[in-house]
């Protein structure tokens, strides 16, 4: 029995020293990047108190931290994080790591390399996780992606007691706005860094702003007016067709682009068709709806060209998520396989537009 | 107000007629396939009352319905399912559809094509979901995969009132046993049909038996003895290295294969190295462990050859989940991307072995 108590005391002391042998880095030391606005936003993507006339569902979704990230250098051998999200609800077609977790990369000579994830608690809004440990004590630059489908309320990092720590800021030549549905938002990537805007951002080293609003990318004029407040945009991608009814596509596309042209007169705009919904393999209503969405979008694109609008580009849905019907989790939302295939087609298109 | 009540009554009547206009197909009408044993197992993979000396964790995992499926023909325009799982707990690195849902395919001239999924209730053990509706009223053959990471307690199908229904049984020329870790079990495919044994099964039209036991594929002799009761096996795949410590690999591999040879004297056995764990990109302990696991496994393979064992094949880990470090959800468990890459390497190896 004595040995048992002794072991407990030794255990307590060692975990105490473990707790003490850490530096806590408050989030306020870091610069949040990956968003279009820099005002006092917390970890929201858009100041929803400023854009009062946005639909309330859209405002709520812009509080999600999709696409946001921080970067820093440290020689810590261990990187841990505590954080709190607005709620702990989960979805049945995605991983909790994607919706409520963090995803870390390290800079190498050939680009960012995956390092580890922070897995959220399944029931509590507060979570705590060690992203990676037992690292070499060399200084590395880390990129930490925020949760895609939740409001991030707070976070702090933990590193070794005597480790170096330097917040960094990434410089980008190009800024791309991607406005769209749950697919842009990141469903159903397995982790935050694998949403398609993030994949393209790392790959072409651009500032790709995730403006996905799951289920609610319906081309309201108020959204275009908000995008019009964003400065120095090199490309606007419209991947919103999946959330619009065929009628809405017809009624709203022209006016939405017209509105964008007020502040972005020459900025290239890439109009993307809806991916082929694999639930439409056998569901004839879905198949018909998706077909009409894209037909109507193409018609509006042509109407815009006929009206003299320039610098508009069009990407058809063919092959976007491959041809074997295995690119989604549920017939609607791409998995990492679907996103990998999309990026193979979208990225060269984007590069071509940017290089003109 | 009157109109409102009228609408409610019409609504109630129409949903009542919706309920009445269905046939319920009890699971007892269907033949469960995708498992090695045919005794009275419910939806378990192994009769755990018969194999009493298996470790209790292994027994529990064999109650999961991983790899099990049923097939049937119907001309119903709608296919729904009610089901109950042993518990409703979720994991933070996978989707509820994978662990607790169903995944449906339809037979086409070029193979099975994805049709839809059944999404589980997030909190209750009982769920109900329409897999696909609005289908053409032509007779199609459906393949329905069971949940990968839960005990399935019961299920029943719902089809149109006057639809045809014929249970079917798939005939296979080849039977392959895949014994392994969570990766074989299916973590972290996005849905049940995308676990790698299921992908290979559809692709080469073989009976590929999922004997994944998440976290517990430790090559106990009792497991080999259980596998020895399986008849007419064309290939045994050992993908269990990820769950064994480097020491266990050294201590158990030779004896495990020796045991298998008592009942399967000439059956080809494919020894697979552990995939490269991407958490080991920076976690040096993990990197070292994985390296030692595989080095030791290779040494045992060579010891088996030197001892005169024949028909042993060895698959190294190189490139198994690709070279961009983006094939896992958490540094350990392959996503659909990881599995797609694994299959590209494993499947030709299996076909080569089977064609000898």
XYZ file of C-alpha atoms in Angstrom:
712
model
C 0.000 0.000 0.000
C 2.814 2.397 0.883
C 4.375 1.890 -2.539
C 0.996 2.597 -4.138
C 0.617 5.949 -2.321
C 4.207 6.830 -3.121
C 3.551 6.139 -6.787
C 0.452 8.327 -6.709
C 2.419 11.191 -5.162
C 5.248 10.812 -7.675
C 2.659 10.750 -10.443
C 0.982 13.916 -9.167
C 4.300 15.722 -8.845
C 5.401 14.751 -12.320
C 2.125 15.863 -13.921
C 2.392 19.091 -11.912
C 5.884 19.693 -13.261
C 4.505 18.842 -16.704
C 1.895 21.585 -16.311
C 4.434 24.044 -14.976
C 6.971 23.292 -17.685
C 4.857 25.061 -20.300
C 4.428 28.520 -21.711
C 0.899 29.633 -22.426
C 0.542 31.682 -25.610
C -2.691 33.707 -25.676
C -4.375 33.991 -29.064
C -4.014 37.782 -28.871
C -0.297 37.378 -29.690
C -1.151 35.988 -33.113
C -2.394 37.586 -36.339
C -5.507 35.924 -37.714
C -5.272 35.544 -41.488
C -7.425 33.970 -44.194
C -10.226 36.517 -44.010
C -11.204 39.540 -46.022
C -11.607 42.070 -43.211
C -9.272 43.100 -40.455
C -11.554 45.059 -38.136
C -12.217 43.832 -34.630
C -13.904 40.567 -35.561
C -12.834 38.074 -32.930
C -12.619 34.902 -34.971
C -15.537 35.759 -37.255
C -15.053 36.058 -40.990
C -17.315 39.077 -41.427
C -18.421 41.837 -39.059
C -22.060 40.795 -38.842
C -22.962 43.880 -36.784
C -21.860 46.054 -39.708
C -23.679 44.104 -42.444
C -27.043 44.132 -40.697
C -29.124 43.493 -43.812
C -27.499 40.136 -44.610
C -29.959 37.260 -44.056
C -29.674 36.059 -40.469
C -28.605 32.526 -41.488
C -25.786 34.024 -43.575
C -24.700 36.232 -40.664
C -24.581 33.251 -38.319
C -22.512 31.244 -40.812
C -19.999 34.093 -41.199
C -19.276 33.713 -37.484
C -17.770 30.284 -38.317
C -14.001 30.385 -38.455
C -13.755 28.595 -41.847
C -10.510 29.341 -43.650
C -8.981 31.320 -40.787
C -5.472 30.488 -39.642
C -2.479 31.727 -37.667
C 1.222 31.119 -38.224
C 4.171 31.211 -35.825
C 7.705 29.928 -35.314
C 8.770 27.901 -32.310
C 11.369 25.311 -31.353
C 9.015 23.685 -28.860
C 9.071 19.882 -28.801
C 5.374 19.854 -28.023
C 2.405 21.907 -29.234
C -0.918 21.755 -27.398
C -4.079 23.804 -27.560
C -7.118 24.615 -25.397
C -10.136 26.068 -27.142
C -13.831 26.763 -26.944
C -16.425 26.707 -29.723
C -19.854 28.332 -29.738
C -21.591 24.977 -29.503
C -20.652 21.314 -29.593
C -23.305 19.995 -32.001
C -22.062 17.583 -34.653
C -23.215 16.576 -38.136
C -23.702 13.020 -39.363
C -21.832 13.545 -42.649
C -18.560 14.999 -41.389
C -15.811 14.513 -38.830
C -15.693 16.475 -35.560
C -12.056 17.311 -36.391
C -13.274 19.166 -39.492
C -16.122 21.028 -37.822
C -14.640 21.738 -34.390
C -10.934 20.888 -34.492
C -7.622 22.389 -35.597
C -5.199 21.264 -38.290
C -1.470 22.022 -38.187
C 1.165 22.178 -40.914
C 4.902 22.936 -40.850
C 6.762 24.915 -43.512
C 9.272 22.873 -45.514
C 11.356 23.899 -48.531
C 8.708 22.427 -50.846
C 5.658 23.850 -49.050
C 3.476 23.207 -46.014
C 3.560 19.654 -44.623
C 0.881 18.090 -42.376
C 1.938 17.923 -38.715
C -1.102 16.950 -36.634
C -4.644 17.792 -35.571
C -6.447 18.867 -32.415
C -9.381 16.553 -31.819
C -12.360 18.187 -30.110
C -14.211 16.897 -27.084
C -17.372 15.238 -28.394
C -19.795 16.806 -25.925
C -18.248 19.870 -24.279
C -17.681 23.205 -25.994
C -14.270 23.283 -24.299
C -11.546 21.035 -25.640
C -7.873 20.451 -25.013
C -5.491 18.424 -27.170
C -1.815 17.878 -27.940
C -1.400 18.443 -31.667
C 2.129 17.050 -31.852
C 4.832 16.094 -29.368
C 8.273 14.471 -29.314
C 9.480 16.907 -31.964
C 13.075 17.786 -32.687
C 14.093 20.944 -30.877
C 14.675 22.916 -34.074
C 12.776 26.061 -34.933
C 9.919 25.419 -37.345
C 7.153 27.609 -38.729
C 3.652 26.311 -38.000
C 0.386 27.000 -39.823
C -2.696 26.332 -37.709
C -6.121 26.144 -39.378
C -9.211 26.936 -37.312
C -12.425 24.852 -37.124
C -14.526 25.082 -40.292
C -18.078 24.736 -39.050
C -18.209 26.448 -35.668
C -17.795 29.838 -34.116
C -14.419 29.773 -32.383
C -14.776 31.590 -29.078
C -11.228 31.428 -27.724
C -7.998 29.461 -27.834
C -4.550 29.415 -26.320
C -1.437 27.456 -27.221
C 0.915 25.604 -24.889
C 4.572 25.143 -25.718
C 7.675 24.054 -23.785
C 8.735 26.296 -20.926
C 11.943 27.543 -22.549
C 10.897 27.320 -26.179
C 11.196 30.258 -28.585
C 7.977 31.736 -29.952
C 7.523 34.261 -32.772
C 4.171 35.098 -34.347
C 4.519 35.380 -38.126
C 2.430 36.876 -40.919
C 2.192 35.353 -44.399
C 2.573 37.685 -47.391
C 0.563 36.891 -50.502
C 0.702 38.346 -54.009
C -2.846 37.401 -54.909
C -6.170 37.596 -53.097
C -9.030 35.329 -54.168
C -12.569 35.440 -52.769
C -14.485 32.154 -52.956
C -18.197 32.632 -52.309
C -20.237 29.458 -52.136
C -22.123 26.662 -50.455
C -21.259 23.999 -47.864
C -18.749 22.674 -50.390
C -16.688 25.876 -50.208
C -17.334 26.041 -46.446
C -15.549 22.671 -46.249
C -18.090 19.832 -46.010
C -17.006 17.132 -45.992
C -13.227 17.504 -45.836
C -11.756 15.260 -43.148
C -9.902 18.165 -41.477
C -9.819 21.978 -41.833
C -6.714 22.159 -44.046
C -8.337 19.984 -46.688
C -11.230 22.291 -47.617
C -10.674 23.132 -51.261
C -9.961 26.870 -50.794
C -7.249 25.960 -48.246
C -5.740 23.333 -50.540
C -5.524 25.822 -53.405
C -4.136 28.512 -51.085
C -1.241 26.302 -49.961
C -0.609 25.043 -53.439
C -0.418 28.380 -55.304
C 0.580 30.435 -52.248
C -2.349 32.847 -52.489
C -4.690 34.451 -49.981
C -7.796 32.390 -50.716
C -10.696 33.672 -48.612
C -13.306 31.047 -47.681
C -16.727 32.686 -47.959
C -18.663 29.443 -47.859
C -22.063 29.733 -46.152
C -23.410 26.220 -45.875
C -26.855 25.894 -47.467
C -27.208 29.657 -47.789
C -25.184 30.840 -50.788
C -28.196 32.327 -52.559
C -26.666 35.405 -54.221
C -28.493 38.067 -52.217
C -27.458 41.589 -53.300
C -26.400 42.300 -49.705
C -23.696 39.640 -50.049
C -22.380 41.288 -53.222
C -22.388 44.648 -51.407
C -20.349 43.160 -48.584
C -17.869 41.652 -51.075
C -17.686 45.115 -52.655
C -16.074 46.405 -49.464
C -13.109 44.059 -49.899
C -10.025 45.773 -51.332
C -7.431 44.547 -53.844
C -9.210 41.436 -55.031
C -7.524 39.510 -57.860
C -10.280 36.986 -58.498
C -13.819 36.297 -57.323
C -15.005 32.686 -57.557
C -18.769 32.080 -57.508
C -19.452 28.481 -56.436
C -22.952 29.223 -55.145
C -25.110 27.366 -57.675
C -25.608 24.322 -55.394
C -27.609 26.454 -52.926
C -29.810 28.264 -55.451
C -32.966 26.845 -56.969
C -32.954 26.857 -60.781
C -35.321 29.852 -60.564
C -33.023 31.721 -58.186
C -30.096 31.107 -60.526
C -32.074 32.766 -63.324
C -33.374 35.604 -61.173
C -30.212 36.495 -59.283
C -27.029 35.736 -61.232
C -27.112 38.754 -63.557
C -27.927 41.226 -60.778
C -25.305 39.725 -58.468
C -22.501 40.093 -61.020
C -23.798 43.546 -61.978
C -23.592 44.548 -58.311
C -20.045 43.160 -57.950
C -18.961 45.174 -60.987
C -19.778 48.426 -59.146
C -16.714 48.005 -56.928
C -14.737 45.447 -58.881
C -15.082 46.735 -62.469
C -12.280 44.641 -63.967
C -11.693 41.875 -61.439
C -11.916 38.449 -63.073
C -14.960 36.506 -61.920
C -15.034 32.703 -62.264
C -18.547 31.276 -62.458
C -18.504 27.610 -61.423
C -21.298 25.165 -62.179
C -22.627 22.979 -59.382
C -20.743 19.704 -59.028
C -22.728 16.709 -60.198
C -24.692 15.525 -57.165
C -24.181 11.791 -56.912
C -27.484 11.446 -55.082
C -28.847 12.236 -58.544
C -27.430 8.936 -59.873
C -30.861 7.434 -59.158
C -32.905 10.291 -57.650
C -34.395 11.748 -60.810
C -35.659 14.919 -59.079
C -32.150 15.747 -57.907
C -30.680 14.965 -61.287
C -33.194 17.258 -62.981
C -32.678 20.049 -60.436
C -28.898 20.025 -60.774
C -29.163 19.952 -64.558
C -31.521 22.969 -64.543
C -29.331 24.866 -62.074
C -26.358 24.555 -64.400
C -28.275 25.168 -67.634
C -29.725 28.351 -66.148
C -26.334 29.467 -64.826
C -24.768 29.023 -68.255
C -27.622 31.061 -69.788
C -27.014 33.894 -67.315
C -23.272 33.791 -68.019
C -24.045 34.176 -71.719
C -26.500 36.974 -71.012
C -23.780 38.785 -69.052
C -21.333 38.381 -71.948
C -23.971 39.630 -74.399
C -24.531 42.649 -72.151
C -20.857 43.514 -72.546
C -19.436 42.338 -69.222
C -15.779 41.367 -69.546
C -13.379 39.219 -67.540
C -15.980 36.587 -66.820
C -14.880 32.937 -66.881
C -17.002 29.826 -66.784
C -16.162 26.372 -65.387
C -18.492 23.508 -66.321
C -19.202 20.692 -63.842
C -17.975 17.852 -66.084
C -15.536 15.563 -64.253
C -15.162 18.056 -61.359
C -15.461 15.300 -58.750
C -14.384 12.481 -61.036
C -16.341 9.923 -63.009
C -16.533 6.912 -60.671
C -19.295 8.331 -58.417
C -17.060 7.836 -55.349
C -16.194 11.450 -54.540
C -18.827 12.239 -51.888
C -19.824 11.092 -48.411
C -23.573 11.337 -49.019
C -24.136 12.036 -52.690
C -23.826 15.790 -52.139
C -20.725 16.731 -50.123
C -17.263 15.975 -51.506
C -14.856 13.993 -49.378
C -11.111 14.557 -49.527
C -11.258 12.481 -52.723
C -13.855 14.818 -54.228
C -11.882 17.902 -53.199
C -8.619 16.487 -54.532
C -10.318 15.961 -57.892
C -11.948 19.414 -57.860
C -8.630 21.111 -57.128
C -6.989 19.323 -60.064
C -9.457 21.101 -62.349
C -10.117 24.405 -60.543
C -6.522 25.257 -59.708
C -5.146 25.313 -63.285
C -8.182 27.399 -64.272
C -7.418 29.893 -61.503
C -3.725 29.991 -62.374
C -4.561 30.622 -66.016
C -6.842 33.534 -65.077
C -4.295 35.053 -62.668
C -1.453 34.791 -65.185
C -3.218 36.707 -67.942
C -57.945 29.866 -39.749
C -60.263 27.374 -41.409
C -57.878 27.011 -44.351
C -55.073 26.385 -41.889
C -56.902 23.531 -40.183
C -57.896 22.124 -43.547
C -54.249 22.171 -44.616
C -53.226 20.397 -41.428
C -55.837 17.684 -41.990
C -54.805 17.249 -45.626
C -51.187 17.082 -44.488
C -51.968 14.419 -41.891
C -53.948 12.347 -44.362
C -51.243 12.541 -46.974
C -48.502 11.517 -44.540
C -50.760 8.706 -43.327
C -51.209 7.484 -46.882
C -47.433 7.819 -47.249
C -46.937 5.500 -44.301
C -49.541 3.038 -45.533
C -48.202 2.989 -49.059
C -45.122 1.030 -48.050
C -44.039 -2.560 -47.729
C -41.882 -3.403 -44.761
C -39.124 -5.906 -45.528
C -37.785 -7.572 -42.383
C -34.037 -8.256 -42.362
C -34.758 -11.986 -41.968
C -35.732 -12.091 -45.657
C -32.171 -11.201 -46.674
C -28.913 -13.166 -46.747
C -26.094 -11.454 -44.890
C -22.827 -11.736 -46.850
C -19.314 -10.409 -46.391
C -18.427 -12.581 -43.435
C -16.508 -15.785 -42.996
C -19.013 -17.774 -40.967
C -22.647 -18.581 -41.653
C -23.820 -19.910 -38.274
C -26.491 -18.055 -36.350
C -24.569 -14.830 -35.806
C -27.145 -12.052 -35.977
C -25.108 -9.296 -37.586
C -21.829 -10.221 -35.874
C -18.801 -11.163 -37.919
C -17.666 -13.970 -35.625
C -19.527 -16.186 -33.152
C -17.917 -14.792 -30.028
C -19.613 -17.373 -27.795
C -17.773 -20.095 -29.724
C -14.336 -18.435 -29.669
C -14.295 -17.853 -25.918
C -10.534 -17.529 -25.586
C -10.243 -14.518 -27.925
C -9.297 -11.365 -25.985
C -12.462 -9.635 -24.829
C -11.720 -6.442 -26.803
C -11.342 -8.536 -29.962
C -14.617 -10.326 -29.265
C -16.438 -7.035 -28.816
C -15.009 -5.675 -32.080
C -16.120 -8.777 -33.970
C -19.697 -7.870 -33.029
C -19.320 -4.806 -35.285
C -20.962 -5.299 -38.658
C -17.908 -4.121 -40.680
C -17.882 -5.463 -44.207
C -21.320 -7.096 -43.967
C -23.875 -6.439 -46.682
C -27.117 -7.636 -48.228
C -28.280 -7.487 -51.836
C -31.757 -7.488 -53.339
C -33.720 -6.486 -56.424
C -36.664 -4.117 -56.377
C -38.457 -1.687 -58.653
C -39.387 0.572 -55.733
C -39.089 4.299 -56.380
C -38.049 4.836 -52.768
C -35.816 2.905 -50.368
C -35.873 3.696 -46.649
C -34.474 1.949 -43.602
C -35.046 1.823 -39.826
C -32.266 0.405 -37.705
C -30.793 0.131 -34.256
C -27.144 -0.019 -33.228
C -25.682 -1.284 -29.962
C -24.774 2.220 -28.871
C -24.773 5.723 -30.337
C -21.288 6.880 -29.288
C -19.278 8.702 -31.948
C -15.570 9.218 -32.652
C -13.906 12.545 -33.342
C -11.939 11.311 -36.370
C -14.703 9.764 -38.445
C -18.197 10.394 -39.803
C -21.327 8.993 -38.138
C -22.364 7.659 -41.572
C -19.255 5.464 -41.585
C -19.588 4.199 -38.033
C -23.359 3.916 -37.685
C -24.910 4.360 -41.140
C -25.618 2.370 -44.298
C -24.260 2.803 -47.810
C -26.159 1.703 -50.927
C -25.000 0.840 -54.440
C -26.864 -0.256 -57.580
C -25.569 -2.826 -60.079
C -24.758 -1.403 -63.506
C -23.187 -3.094 -66.502
C -19.773 -1.772 -65.443
C -20.067 -2.588 -61.733
C -21.673 -1.227 -58.578
C -22.581 2.469 -58.592
C -23.175 4.637 -55.502
C -26.869 5.310 -54.827
C -27.194 6.903 -51.380
C -26.561 6.594 -47.655
C -28.607 6.242 -44.486
C -27.541 8.920 -42.013
C -27.833 7.869 -38.365
C -29.509 9.826 -35.609
C -26.734 11.554 -33.679
C -27.924 10.650 -30.193
C -30.408 7.762 -30.328
C -29.483 4.146 -31.029
C -32.560 4.013 -33.255
C -32.429 5.743 -36.648
C -34.643 6.045 -39.670
C -33.639 7.442 -43.078
C -34.602 7.503 -46.738
C -31.568 6.290 -48.655
C -32.880 7.287 -52.078
C -36.243 8.353 -53.506
C -37.708 9.602 -56.778
C -36.192 6.674 -58.633
C -37.318 5.340 -61.959
C -39.705 2.413 -61.543
C -37.348 -0.105 -63.173
C -36.029 -3.145 -61.368
C -32.529 -2.621 -60.022
C -30.230 -4.728 -57.854
C -29.130 -2.974 -54.650
C -26.083 -3.631 -52.461
C -26.441 -2.322 -48.923
C -23.372 -2.072 -46.684
C -23.845 -2.208 -42.914
C -22.294 0.195 -40.350
C -18.561 -0.354 -39.879
C -17.965 0.550 -36.241
C -21.063 -0.560 -34.337
C -22.960 -3.681 -33.453
C -26.044 -3.653 -35.680
C -28.975 -4.886 -33.594
C -31.780 -4.841 -36.135
C -32.989 -3.243 -39.357
C -35.910 -3.286 -41.732
C -36.383 -1.832 -45.189
C -39.314 0.146 -46.514
C -40.246 0.096 -50.201
C -43.282 1.179 -52.236
C -46.513 -0.676 -51.515
C -46.703 -2.476 -54.854
C -42.972 -2.744 -55.597
C -41.304 -6.054 -56.460
C -38.754 -7.420 -53.997
C -36.328 -10.315 -54.445
C -33.467 -11.052 -52.049
C -30.310 -11.985 -53.999
C -27.037 -13.702 -53.148
C -23.725 -12.757 -54.745
C -21.486 -15.565 -56.018
C -17.733 -15.082 -55.770
C -14.878 -17.099 -57.232
C -12.353 -15.979 -54.658
C -12.427 -15.538 -50.892
C -9.922 -13.213 -49.218
C -9.522 -12.749 -45.463
C -8.135 -9.354 -44.401
C -7.027 -9.345 -40.772
C -5.921 -6.013 -39.414
C -6.241 -2.808 -37.448
C -8.664 0.130 -37.499
C -7.462 0.776 -41.038
C -8.909 -2.536 -42.254
C -11.929 -2.029 -39.979
C -12.592 1.145 -42.006
C -11.343 4.223 -40.136
C -11.591 6.779 -41.529
C -13.513 6.062 -44.713
C -16.343 8.546 -45.181
C -18.969 5.788 -45.597
C -19.083 1.979 -45.206
C -18.578 1.127 -48.886
C -15.277 3.004 -48.996
C -13.349 0.869 -46.483
C -10.480 -0.606 -48.459
C -11.597 -4.262 -48.275
C -15.021 -3.231 -49.663
C -13.428 -1.172 -52.448
C -11.261 -4.115 -53.518
C -14.218 -6.505 -53.260
C -16.315 -4.442 -55.675
C -13.425 -3.828 -57.981
C -12.210 -7.427 -58.433
C -15.581 -9.030 -57.617
C -14.254 -11.175 -54.760
C -15.531 -12.095 -51.313
C -13.224 -9.881 -49.242
C -13.872 -10.498 -45.545
C -13.225 -7.525 -43.251
C -11.550 -8.839 -40.113
C -10.415 -5.470 -38.875
C -10.374 -5.122 -35.093
C -9.631 -1.490 -34.358
C -6.618 -1.080 -32.075
C -6.529 -4.801 -31.300
C -4.948 -6.637 -34.225
C -2.160 -8.094 -32.116
C -1.699 -11.534 -33.700
C -2.891 -13.642 -30.766
C -2.763 -17.376 -31.596
C -6.480 -17.604 -30.813
C -7.170 -15.303 -33.773
C -5.162 -17.565 -36.089
C -7.085 -20.573 -34.719
C -10.367 -18.839 -35.490
C -9.170 -18.037 -39.035
C -8.214 -21.705 -39.321
C -11.904 -22.626 -39.102
C -12.654 -20.678 -42.305
C -12.981 -22.898 -45.380
C -11.846 -22.356 -48.978
C -9.678 -19.316 -48.437
C -7.767 -18.065 -51.503
C -5.681 -15.424 -49.764
C -5.013 -14.189 -46.244
C -3.901 -10.563 -45.890
C -2.140 -9.589 -42.654
C -2.409 -5.828 -42.164
C -2.004 -5.998 -38.395
C 1.416 -4.376 -37.920
C -0.058 -0.961 -36.959
C -1.505 -2.451 -33.744
C 1.566 -4.422 -32.633
C 4.492 -2.945 -30.774
C 7.845 -3.595 -32.484
C 8.449 -6.273 -29.826
C 5.109 -7.943 -30.467
C 5.871 -8.016 -34.186
C 9.079 -9.903 -33.418
C 7.512 -12.203 -30.863
C 4.283 -13.077 -32.654
C 4.595 -12.991 -36.454
C 6.385 -16.302 -36.918
C 4.060 -18.200 -34.554
C 0.964 -16.605 -36.092
C 1.872 -17.664 -39.639
C 2.982 -21.091 -38.359
C -0.453 -21.488 -36.751
C -2.271 -20.421 -39.936
C -0.295 -22.999 -41.912
C -1.864 -25.831 -39.844
C -5.206 -25.342 -41.609
C -4.128 -23.332 -44.647
C -0.954 -25.163 -45.728
C -0.716 -23.624 -49.181
C -2.935 -20.557 -49.027
C -1.058 -17.436 -50.126
C -0.453 -15.026 -47.250
C 0.260 -11.362 -47.955
C 2.209 -9.637 -45.175
C 1.632 -5.871 -45.342
C 3.843 -3.336 -43.634
C 2.222 -0.594 -41.566
C 1.352 2.483 -43.599
C 3.613 5.417 -42.869
C 1.976 7.289 -39.983
C 1.869 10.948 -40.925
C 1.832 11.913 -37.269
C 5.444 10.706 -37.496
C 6.295 13.581 -39.858
C 7.389 15.505 -36.771
C 6.728 13.178 -33.827
C 10.051 11.371 -33.686
C 8.806 8.685 -31.284
C 6.064 7.709 -33.720
C 8.444 7.783 -36.625
C 10.866 5.483 -34.790
C 8.104 3.102 -33.667
C 6.642 2.728 -37.155
C 10.106 2.182 -38.610
C 10.873 -0.533 -36.049
C 7.503 -2.221 -36.560
C 8.192 -2.596 -40.259
C 11.870 -3.521 -39.920
C 10.918 -6.258 -37.466
C 8.074 -7.473 -39.673
C 10.410 -7.768 -42.649
C 12.888 -9.721 -40.499
C 10.149 -12.168 -39.470
C 9.042 -12.552 -43.078
C 12.609 -13.460 -43.999
C 12.847 -15.853 -41.047
C 9.671 -17.568 -42.284
C 11.133 -17.908 -45.783
C 14.367 -19.250 -44.358
C 12.353 -21.809 -42.374
C 10.913 -23.078 -45.654
C 7.464 -21.493 -45.608
C 6.131 -20.968 -49.124
C 3.481 -18.781 -50.705
C 4.326 -15.820 -48.529
C 4.235 -12.365 -50.109
C 5.430 -9.066 -48.705
C 4.156 -5.550 -49.374
C 6.359 -2.656 -48.213
C 4.778 0.567 -46.952
C 6.474 2.869 -49.491
C 3.963 5.164 -51.199
C 0.984 3.160 -49.825
C -0.890 6.326 -48.859
C 0.931 8.607 -51.287
C 3.807 10.992 -50.841
C 2.134 14.346 -50.141
C 1.274 13.601 -46.469
C -2.410 14.357 -47.153
C -3.864 10.865 -46.962
C -5.059 10.777 -43.328
C -7.559 12.578 -41.106
C -5.315 12.607 -38.034
C -1.875 11.386 -39.049
C -2.891 7.766 -38.478
C -6.190 6.856 -40.142
C -6.505 7.024 -43.929
C -9.306 9.081 -45.426
C -10.970 8.121 -48.706
C -7.875 9.659 -50.323
C -5.576 7.371 -48.341
C -7.706 4.324 -49.102
C -7.885 5.165 -52.798
C -4.097 5.309 -52.898
C -3.720 2.081 -50.876
C -6.071 0.210 -53.194
C -4.072 1.326 -56.245
C -1.094 -0.560 -54.795
C -2.705 -3.439 -52.880
C -5.198 -4.493 -55.532
C -2.700 -5.261 -58.331
C -0.615 -7.163 -55.759
C -3.661 -9.258 -54.790
C -4.616 -9.858 -58.418
C -1.071 -10.987 -59.188
C -1.146 -13.454 -56.301
C -4.598 -14.816 -57.205
C -3.668 -15.243 -60.886
C -0.618 -17.391 -60.233
